Each structure stands twice: as structure tokens, then as C-alpha cells.
Short mmCIF file of C-alpha atoms in Angstrom, two decimals:
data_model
loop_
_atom_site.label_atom_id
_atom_site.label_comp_id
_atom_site.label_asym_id
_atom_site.label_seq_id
_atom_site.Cartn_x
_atom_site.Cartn_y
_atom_site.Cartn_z
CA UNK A 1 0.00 0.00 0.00
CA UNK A 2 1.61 3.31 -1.07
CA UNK A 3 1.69 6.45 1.23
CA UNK A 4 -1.10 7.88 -0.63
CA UNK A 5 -3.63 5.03 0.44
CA UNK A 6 -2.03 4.93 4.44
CA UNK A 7 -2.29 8.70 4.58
CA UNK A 8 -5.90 8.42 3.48
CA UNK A 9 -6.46 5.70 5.62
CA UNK A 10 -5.25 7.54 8.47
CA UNK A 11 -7.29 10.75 8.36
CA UNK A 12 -10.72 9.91 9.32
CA UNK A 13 -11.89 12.47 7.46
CA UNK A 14 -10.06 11.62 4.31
CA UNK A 15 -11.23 7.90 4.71
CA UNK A 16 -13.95 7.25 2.67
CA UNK A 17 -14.82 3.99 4.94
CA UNK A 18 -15.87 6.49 7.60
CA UNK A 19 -19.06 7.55 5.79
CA UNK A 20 -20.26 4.12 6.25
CA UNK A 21 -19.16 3.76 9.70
CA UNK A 22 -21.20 7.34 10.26
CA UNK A 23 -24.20 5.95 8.64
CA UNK A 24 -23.48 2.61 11.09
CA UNK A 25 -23.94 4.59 13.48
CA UNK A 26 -27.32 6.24 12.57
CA UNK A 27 -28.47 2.34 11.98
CA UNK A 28 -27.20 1.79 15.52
CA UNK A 29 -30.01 3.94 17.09
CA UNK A 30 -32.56 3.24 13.98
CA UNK A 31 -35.97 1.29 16.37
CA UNK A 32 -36.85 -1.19 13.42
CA UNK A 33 -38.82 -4.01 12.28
CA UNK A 34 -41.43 -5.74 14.74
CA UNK A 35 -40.11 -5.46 17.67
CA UNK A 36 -38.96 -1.33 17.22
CA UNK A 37 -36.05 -2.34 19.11
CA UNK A 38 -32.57 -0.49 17.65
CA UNK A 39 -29.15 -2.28 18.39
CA UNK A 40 -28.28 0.39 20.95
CA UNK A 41 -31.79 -0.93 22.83
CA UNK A 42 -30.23 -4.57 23.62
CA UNK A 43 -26.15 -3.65 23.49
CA UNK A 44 -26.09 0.45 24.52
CA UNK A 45 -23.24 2.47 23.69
CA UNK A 46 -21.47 0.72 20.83
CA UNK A 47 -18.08 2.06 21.81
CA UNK A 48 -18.02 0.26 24.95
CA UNK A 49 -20.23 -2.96 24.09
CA UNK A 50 -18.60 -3.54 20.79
CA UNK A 51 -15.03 -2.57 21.33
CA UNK A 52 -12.84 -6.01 21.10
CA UNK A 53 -16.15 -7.89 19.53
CA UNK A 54 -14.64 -7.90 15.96
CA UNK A 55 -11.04 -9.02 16.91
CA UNK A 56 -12.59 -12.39 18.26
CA UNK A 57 -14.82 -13.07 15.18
CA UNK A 58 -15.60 -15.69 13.07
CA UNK A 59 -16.77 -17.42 16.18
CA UNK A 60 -18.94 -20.47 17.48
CA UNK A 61 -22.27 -20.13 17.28
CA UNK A 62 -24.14 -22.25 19.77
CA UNK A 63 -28.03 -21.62 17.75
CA UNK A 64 -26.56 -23.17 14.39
CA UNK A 65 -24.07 -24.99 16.24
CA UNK A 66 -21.63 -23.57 13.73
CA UNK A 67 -18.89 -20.78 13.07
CA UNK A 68 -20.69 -17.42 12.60
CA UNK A 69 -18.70 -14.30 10.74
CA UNK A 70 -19.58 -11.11 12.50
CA UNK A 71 -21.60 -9.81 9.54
CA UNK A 72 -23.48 -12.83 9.90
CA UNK A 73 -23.98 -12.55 13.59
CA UNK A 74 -25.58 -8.82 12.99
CA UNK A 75 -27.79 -10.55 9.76
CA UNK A 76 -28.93 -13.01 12.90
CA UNK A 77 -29.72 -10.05 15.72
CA UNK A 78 -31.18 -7.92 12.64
CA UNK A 79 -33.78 -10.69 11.75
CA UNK A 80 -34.47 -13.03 14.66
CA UNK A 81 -34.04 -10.58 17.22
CA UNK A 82 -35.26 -7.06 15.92
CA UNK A 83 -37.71 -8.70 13.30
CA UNK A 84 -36.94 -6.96 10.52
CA UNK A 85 -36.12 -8.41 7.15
CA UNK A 86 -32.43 -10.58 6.74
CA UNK A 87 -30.03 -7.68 5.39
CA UNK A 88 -28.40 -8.75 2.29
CA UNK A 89 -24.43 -9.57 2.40
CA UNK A 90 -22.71 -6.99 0.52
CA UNK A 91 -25.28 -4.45 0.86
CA UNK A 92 -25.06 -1.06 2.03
CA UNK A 93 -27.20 -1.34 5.68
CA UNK A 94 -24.64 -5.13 6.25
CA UNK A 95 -21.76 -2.84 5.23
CA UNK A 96 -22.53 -0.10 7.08
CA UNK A 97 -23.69 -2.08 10.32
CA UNK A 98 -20.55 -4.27 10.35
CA UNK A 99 -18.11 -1.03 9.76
CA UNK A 100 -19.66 0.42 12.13
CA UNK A 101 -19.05 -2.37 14.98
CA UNK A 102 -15.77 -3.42 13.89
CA UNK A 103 -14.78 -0.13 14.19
CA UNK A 104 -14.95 -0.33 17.54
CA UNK A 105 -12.43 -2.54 17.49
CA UNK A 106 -9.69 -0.14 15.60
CA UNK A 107 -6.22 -0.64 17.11
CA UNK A 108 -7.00 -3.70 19.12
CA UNK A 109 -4.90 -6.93 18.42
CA UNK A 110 -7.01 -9.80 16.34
CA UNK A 111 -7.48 -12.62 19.47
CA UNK A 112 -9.09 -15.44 17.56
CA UNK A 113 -11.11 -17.45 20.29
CA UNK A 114 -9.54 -20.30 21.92
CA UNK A 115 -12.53 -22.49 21.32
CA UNK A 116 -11.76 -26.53 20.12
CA UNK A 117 -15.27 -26.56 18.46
CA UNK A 118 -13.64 -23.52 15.55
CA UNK A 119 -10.69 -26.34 15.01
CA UNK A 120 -12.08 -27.90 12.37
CA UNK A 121 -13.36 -25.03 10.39
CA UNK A 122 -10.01 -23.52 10.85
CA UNK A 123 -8.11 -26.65 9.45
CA UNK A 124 -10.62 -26.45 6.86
CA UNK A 125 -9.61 -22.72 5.49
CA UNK A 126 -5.94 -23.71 6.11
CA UNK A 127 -5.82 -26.66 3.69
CA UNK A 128 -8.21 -24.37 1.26
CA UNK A 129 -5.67 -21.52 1.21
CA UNK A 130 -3.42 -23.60 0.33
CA UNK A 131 -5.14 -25.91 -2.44
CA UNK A 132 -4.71 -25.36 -5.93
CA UNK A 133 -7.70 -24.08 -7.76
CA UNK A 134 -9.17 -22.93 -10.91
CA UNK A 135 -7.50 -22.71 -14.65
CA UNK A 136 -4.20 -20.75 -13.62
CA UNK A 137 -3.97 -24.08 -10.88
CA UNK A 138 -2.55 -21.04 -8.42
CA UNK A 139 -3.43 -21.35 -4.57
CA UNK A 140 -3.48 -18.54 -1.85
CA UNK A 141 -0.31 -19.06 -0.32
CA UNK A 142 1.74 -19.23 -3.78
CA UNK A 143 0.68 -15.32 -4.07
CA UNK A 144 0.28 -14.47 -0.11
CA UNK A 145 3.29 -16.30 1.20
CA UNK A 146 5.56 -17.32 -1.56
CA UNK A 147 5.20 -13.89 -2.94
CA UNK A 148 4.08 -11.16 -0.96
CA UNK A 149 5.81 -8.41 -1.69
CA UNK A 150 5.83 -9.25 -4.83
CA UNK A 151 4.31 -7.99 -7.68
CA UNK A 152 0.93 -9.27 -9.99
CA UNK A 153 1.42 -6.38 -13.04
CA UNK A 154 1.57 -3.56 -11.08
CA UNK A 155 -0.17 -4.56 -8.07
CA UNK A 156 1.92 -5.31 -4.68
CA UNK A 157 1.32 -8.49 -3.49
CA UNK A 158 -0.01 -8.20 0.38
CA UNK A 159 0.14 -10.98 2.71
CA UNK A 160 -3.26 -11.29 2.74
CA UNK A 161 -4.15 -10.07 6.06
CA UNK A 162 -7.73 -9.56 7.42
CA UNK A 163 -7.52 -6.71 9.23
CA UNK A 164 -9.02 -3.61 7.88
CA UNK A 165 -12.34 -4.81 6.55
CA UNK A 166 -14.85 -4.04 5.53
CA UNK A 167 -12.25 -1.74 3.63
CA UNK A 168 -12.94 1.35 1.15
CA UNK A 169 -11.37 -0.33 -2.00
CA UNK A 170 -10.22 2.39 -4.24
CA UNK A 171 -11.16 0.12 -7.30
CA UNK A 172 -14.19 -0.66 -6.35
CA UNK A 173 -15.00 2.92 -5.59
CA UNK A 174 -17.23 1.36 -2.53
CA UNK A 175 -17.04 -0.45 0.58
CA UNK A 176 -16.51 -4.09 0.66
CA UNK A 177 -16.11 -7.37 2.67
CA UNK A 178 -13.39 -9.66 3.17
CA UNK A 179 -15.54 -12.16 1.34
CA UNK A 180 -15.69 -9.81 -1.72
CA UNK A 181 -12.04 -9.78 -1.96
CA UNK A 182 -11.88 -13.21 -1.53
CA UNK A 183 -13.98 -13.25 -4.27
CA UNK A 184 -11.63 -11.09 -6.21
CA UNK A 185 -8.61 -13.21 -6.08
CA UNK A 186 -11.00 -15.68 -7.19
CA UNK A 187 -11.71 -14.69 -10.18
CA UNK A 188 -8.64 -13.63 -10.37
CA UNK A 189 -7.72 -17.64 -10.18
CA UNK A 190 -10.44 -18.35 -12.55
CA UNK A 191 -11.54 -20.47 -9.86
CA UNK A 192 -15.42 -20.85 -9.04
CA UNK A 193 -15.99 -18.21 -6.28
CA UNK A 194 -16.90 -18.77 -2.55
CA UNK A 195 -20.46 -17.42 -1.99
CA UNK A 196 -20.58 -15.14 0.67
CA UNK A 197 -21.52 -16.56 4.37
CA UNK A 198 -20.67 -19.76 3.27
CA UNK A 199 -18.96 -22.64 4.98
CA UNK A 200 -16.12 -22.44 3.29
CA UNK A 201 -16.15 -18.36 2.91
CA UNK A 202 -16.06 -18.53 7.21
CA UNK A 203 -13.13 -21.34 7.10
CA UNK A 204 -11.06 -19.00 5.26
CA UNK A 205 -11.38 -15.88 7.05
CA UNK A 206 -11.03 -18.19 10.64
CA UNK A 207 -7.83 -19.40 9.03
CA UNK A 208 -6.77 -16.03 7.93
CA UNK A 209 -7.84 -14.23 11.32
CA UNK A 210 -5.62 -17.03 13.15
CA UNK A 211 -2.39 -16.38 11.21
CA UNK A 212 -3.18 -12.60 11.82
CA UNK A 213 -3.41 -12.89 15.92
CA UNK A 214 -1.71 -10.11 16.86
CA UNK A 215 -2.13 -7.62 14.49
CA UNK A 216 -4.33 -4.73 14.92
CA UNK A 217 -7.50 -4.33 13.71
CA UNK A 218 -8.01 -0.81 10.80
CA UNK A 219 -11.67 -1.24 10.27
CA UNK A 220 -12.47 0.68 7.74
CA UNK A 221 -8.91 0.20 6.14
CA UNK A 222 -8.34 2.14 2.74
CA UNK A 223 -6.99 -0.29 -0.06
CA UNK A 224 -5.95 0.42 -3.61
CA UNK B 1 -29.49 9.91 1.94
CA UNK B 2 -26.54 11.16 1.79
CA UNK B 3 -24.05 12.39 3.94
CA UNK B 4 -20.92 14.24 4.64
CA UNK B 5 -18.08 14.48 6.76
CA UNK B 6 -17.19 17.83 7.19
CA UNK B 7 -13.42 19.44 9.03
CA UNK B 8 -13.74 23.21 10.41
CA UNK B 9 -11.53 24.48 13.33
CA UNK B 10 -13.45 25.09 15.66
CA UNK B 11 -11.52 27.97 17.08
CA UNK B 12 -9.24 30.25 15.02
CA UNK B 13 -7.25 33.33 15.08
CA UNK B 14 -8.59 36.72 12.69
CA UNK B 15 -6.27 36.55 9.76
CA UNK B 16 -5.00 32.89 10.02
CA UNK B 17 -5.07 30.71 6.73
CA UNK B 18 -7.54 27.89 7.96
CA UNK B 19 -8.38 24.48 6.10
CA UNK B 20 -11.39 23.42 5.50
CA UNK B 21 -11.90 19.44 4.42
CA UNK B 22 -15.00 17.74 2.93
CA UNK B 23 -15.93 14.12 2.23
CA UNK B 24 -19.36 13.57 0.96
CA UNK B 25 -21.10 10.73 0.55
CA UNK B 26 -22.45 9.94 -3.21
CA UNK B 27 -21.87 7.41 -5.82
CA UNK B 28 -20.98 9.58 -8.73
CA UNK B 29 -22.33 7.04 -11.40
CA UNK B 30 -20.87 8.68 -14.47
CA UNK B 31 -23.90 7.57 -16.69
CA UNK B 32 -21.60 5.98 -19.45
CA UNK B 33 -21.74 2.81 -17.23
CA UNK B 34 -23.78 -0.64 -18.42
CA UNK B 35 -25.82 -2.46 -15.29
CA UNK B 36 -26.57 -6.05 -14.96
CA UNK B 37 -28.90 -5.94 -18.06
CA UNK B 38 -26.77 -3.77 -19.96
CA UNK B 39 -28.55 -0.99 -20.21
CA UNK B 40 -26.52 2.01 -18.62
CA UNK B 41 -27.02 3.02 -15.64
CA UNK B 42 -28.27 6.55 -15.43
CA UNK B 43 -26.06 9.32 -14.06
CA UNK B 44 -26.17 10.52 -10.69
CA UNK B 45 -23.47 12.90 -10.12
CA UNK B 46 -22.88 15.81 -7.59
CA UNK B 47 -22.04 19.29 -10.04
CA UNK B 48 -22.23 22.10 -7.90
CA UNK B 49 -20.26 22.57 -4.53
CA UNK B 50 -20.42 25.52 -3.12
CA UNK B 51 -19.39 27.06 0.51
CA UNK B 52 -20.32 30.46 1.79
CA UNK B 53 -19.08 31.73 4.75
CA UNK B 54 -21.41 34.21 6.75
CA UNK B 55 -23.30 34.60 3.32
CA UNK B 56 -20.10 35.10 1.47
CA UNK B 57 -19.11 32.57 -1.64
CA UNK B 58 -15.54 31.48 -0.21
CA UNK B 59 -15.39 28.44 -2.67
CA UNK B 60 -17.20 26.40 -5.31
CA UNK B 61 -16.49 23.81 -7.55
CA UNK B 62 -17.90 21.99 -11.04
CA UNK B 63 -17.59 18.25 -10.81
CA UNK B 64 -17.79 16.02 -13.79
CA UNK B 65 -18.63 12.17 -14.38
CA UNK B 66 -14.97 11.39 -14.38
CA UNK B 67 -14.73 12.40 -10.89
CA UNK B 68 -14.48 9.79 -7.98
CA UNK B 69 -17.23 8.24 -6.09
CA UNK B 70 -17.82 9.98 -1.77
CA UNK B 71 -15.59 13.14 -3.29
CA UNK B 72 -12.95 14.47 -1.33
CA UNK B 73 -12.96 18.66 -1.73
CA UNK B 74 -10.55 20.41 0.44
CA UNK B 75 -10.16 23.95 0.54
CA UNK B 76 -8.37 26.97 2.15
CA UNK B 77 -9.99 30.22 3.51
CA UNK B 78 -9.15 33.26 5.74
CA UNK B 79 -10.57 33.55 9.07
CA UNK B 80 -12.37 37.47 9.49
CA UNK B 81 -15.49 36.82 11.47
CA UNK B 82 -17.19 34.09 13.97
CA UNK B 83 -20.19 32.84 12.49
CA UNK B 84 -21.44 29.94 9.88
CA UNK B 85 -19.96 28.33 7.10
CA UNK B 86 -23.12 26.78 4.61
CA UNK B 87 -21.80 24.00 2.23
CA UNK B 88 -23.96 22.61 -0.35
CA UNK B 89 -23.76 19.66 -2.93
CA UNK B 90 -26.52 19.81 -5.79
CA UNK B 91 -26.55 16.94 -8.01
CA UNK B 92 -28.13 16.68 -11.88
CA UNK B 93 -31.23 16.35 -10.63
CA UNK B 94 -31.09 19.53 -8.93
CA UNK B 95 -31.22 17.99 -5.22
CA UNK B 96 -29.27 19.70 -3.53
CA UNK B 97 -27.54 18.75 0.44
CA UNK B 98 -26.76 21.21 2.70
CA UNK B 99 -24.48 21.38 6.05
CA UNK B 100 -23.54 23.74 7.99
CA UNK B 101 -20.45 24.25 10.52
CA UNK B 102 -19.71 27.35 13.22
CA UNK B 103 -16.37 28.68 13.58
CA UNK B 104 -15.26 31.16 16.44
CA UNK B 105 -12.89 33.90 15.76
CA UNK B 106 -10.85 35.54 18.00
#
């Protein structure tokens, strides 16, 4: 990432990711759906309730019985517990919502949960990041590890870490998920993408989120 | 639907060079784009930005489709009086957002 991108990153009012984390915040307080309840009615002051939350996500969830991604835990509270309607991954409320919370989180150091029941999920995204897939027959770790700091064209080669997102991607001139860039390097693969939310979508990002412990979380992170 | 993020000091000396720093929110869909179904999406583009300060035109800009989505404008002015700075964004439609921000002057 070139100085450009950190300095915008770094001035909150240059970062385009903190539009969405203001209109988070708005959503926050928002009574909807049956029950008019807003988030702030069940978990208060976001800054306090939510700080550290997205530096322990993917994590187990005991109603499914099944690793839950933080955007997926706010799709649950959204629709089972405010009763309004499922929002839609990748859409502006999700994005907004899961900014907003995981910005609470800025500056804290990813602590994936020490929980046996994530282990196999986690081996799962492991072995998946670093399968070959798709025409080029290129895994994860042949760019991420092999080659970060590399080059693809003109683009650096990153070390794939999970820590700003959602980020403000320059290219895509929008907010976006970690699945969505997942889905990226995908394509980029010509592999079949992951859908987002899915099993194997969550395996990856426990994975990555484990090889990141440590590392301090940007949320919203400014990427090129 | 929109909104902006908008930088004034809050306090300032009479005569001091003070920056001023807006982000708005807005997609800035150029119009020349194809959707899903190929037909293009129309434009929705902010072209007027203008600032007054205590009534006074202090800056304005044109923007144009090529112009990038949640624009960045940034701006310098001279501190003379307290009072309000006004900024507006009007888009092709003619909608126009407003905001406003105080500033004290000593």
C-alpha cells in the first residue's frame, strides 16, 4: 500500500470507509422491524459494548451450532431478534452495520477465540488456502506467502491479512467485505468463487484471522 | 441519503489561513456505465459545490462524471469573522444537500 492510500487511511476524514461507519452509526439507534427495538436498545453504547467484539470473530455459534462471521452474527440479531427483514451480504445497511461495529475494534490486536469446536473449520480454510484451484492451478499461499511483496502487473502483493475490513477499495469505488475480496482473487484464479456466508467463505477468514493474531484491527482500512 | 463528513476548526485566530476538508457521501455514477442488463445506468453525479461563509461565496467547484465516487474537496480560507460556514452539494437532478459548521474567531 503506497503512502497515498495509508495517509488516506489515516485521516478519518479523508477515509472514505468512515461515511459508512457514520451511517453505522445512525443504523445503531434506527428502532426497526417488529419489535422497534434499535441495536443500541439490547447492546447500549457501541463504543463500549462492541469494542474487542470484531477481533474475536468468526466465532462459534451455539443456535446453528456452527462458526458465525460477525456480519453474519448482525444478519442473525437484525432478523431473529429485531424482526426486521435478513439484510443482504454486501449491501449497504450489512456494510454499514458491520463497519460500524468493527470499528470499535480499531487498534485492538485480532485474538481469535480459543474455542476446540472452531478447530475444524479452521483446518478447513488452512488446507483451502493452500489448495490449488481454478485454470491458472494457483493457490493462496503461492501469491500471499511465496510472494508477498511481490508484484501481480503492477499490483503489490499483500500478505493477505484480514484486518481492515470491511475496507474502502479504491477500485471498487465502494465499501466491501473480506468475502468480496476473496472473491476477487478468485476470479482472479479463474476459480469458481466462494459465496458469501458460506462454509467455506467462514473457514477462510477463521484461518486467515488465526495467522493474523496479533495484528491490529483498521476497520475501515483504505486499499488500492 | 446522503451524507458528509465535514473538518472546520473550531476555534481560530482573525487573519489565520484555515483548512477546511469535505468528504461527501455519493456514488458519482458517471452515466456511461452498463448495469446487470446492460442498459446504462443513469447518471447521478454531484455538479455544484459551493461554501459560503457568513453569506459570502468562499469556494465552489464543477464536478464532472470522471470524478471519484464519496468526493474528497478540500479547501483553504481566511478567518475574518465568527459565524457559519453553509456548504452545499446539488446533483443533476437539482437535489441539492446542505451542512452547515460554526467557527469562532478571536
Amino acid at each position: 500500500m503506497g503512502p497515498d492510500t495509508q495517509a488516506m487511511q489515516k485521516d478519518d476524514l479523508a477515509n472514505p470507509g468512515m461515511l459508512s461507519v457514520l451511517e453505522g452509526d445512525a443504523l445503531w439507534k434506527a428502532p426497526v422491524g417488529a419489535s422497534q427495538k434499535s441495536c443500541a436498545s439490547c447492546h447500549g453504547d457501541a463504543p463500549q459494548t462492541m469494542k474487542g467484539v470484531a477481533a474475536r470473530y468468526p466465532a462459534f455459534d451455539e443456535a446453528t451450532q456452527a462458526p458465525i462471521d460477525l456480519a453474519g452474527r448482525i444478519i442473525q440479531c437484525r432478523a431473529e431478534r429485531q424482526g426486521a427483514a435478513p439484510p443482504q451480504r454486501e449491501g449497504r445497511e450489512l456494510l454499514a452495520l458491520t463497519s460500524y461495529v468493527a470499528h470499535q475494534s480499531r487498534d485492538l490486536a485480532i485474538a481469535p477465540p480459543q474455542d476446540s469446536r472452531l478447530a475444524s473449520a479452521r483446518a478447513q480454510g488452512a488446507a483451502l488456502y493452500s489448495t490449488r484451484m481454478g485454470q491458472l492451478n494457483f493457490s493462496c499461499a503461492q501469491c500471499h506467502d511465496d510472494n508477498a511483496g511481490g508484484h501481480l502487473g503492477a499490483a503489490p502483493i499483500p500478505q493477505a491479512h484480514p484486518t481492515g475490513y470491511p475496507i474502502y477499495r479504491l477500485e471498487w469505488q465502494a465499501l466491501g467485505s473480506l468475502q468480496r475480496r476473496f472473491r476477487n482473487c478468485l476470479s482472479g484464479m479463474r476459480a469458481e468463487p466462494i459465496s458469501a456466508g458460506s462454509a467455506d467463505a467462514i473457514a477462510l477468514e477463521l484461518f486467515l484471522m488465526d495467522r493474523a493474531a496479533g495484528m491490529k484491527i483498521e476497520t475501515p482500512a483504505v486499499r488500492p | 441519503m446522503a451524507r458528509a463528513l465535514i473538518n472546520v476548526p473550531a476555534k481560530s485566530k482573525r487573519g489565520e489561513i484555515i483548512e477546511i476538508k469535505t468528504l461527501m457521501s455519493h456514488p458519482m455514477e458517471t452515466g456511461f456505465r452498463p448495469g446487470m442488463d446492460g442498459q446504462l445506468i443513469p447518471r447521478d453525479i454531484i455538479e455544484k459545490f459551493v461554501c459560503t461563509y457568513n453569506g459570502e461565496v468562499v469556494f465552489s467547484a464543477q464536478l464532472y462524471p470522471a470524478i471519484t465516487a464519496n468526493p474528497f474537496i478540500s479547501f483553504t480560507t481566511i478567518a475574518t469573522d465568527s459565524g457559519t460556514l453553509v456548504f452545499s452539494w446539488t446533483d443533476n437532478k437539482g437535489d441539492m444537500q446542505v451542512q452547515t459548521a460554526s467557527i469562532q474567531v478571536e
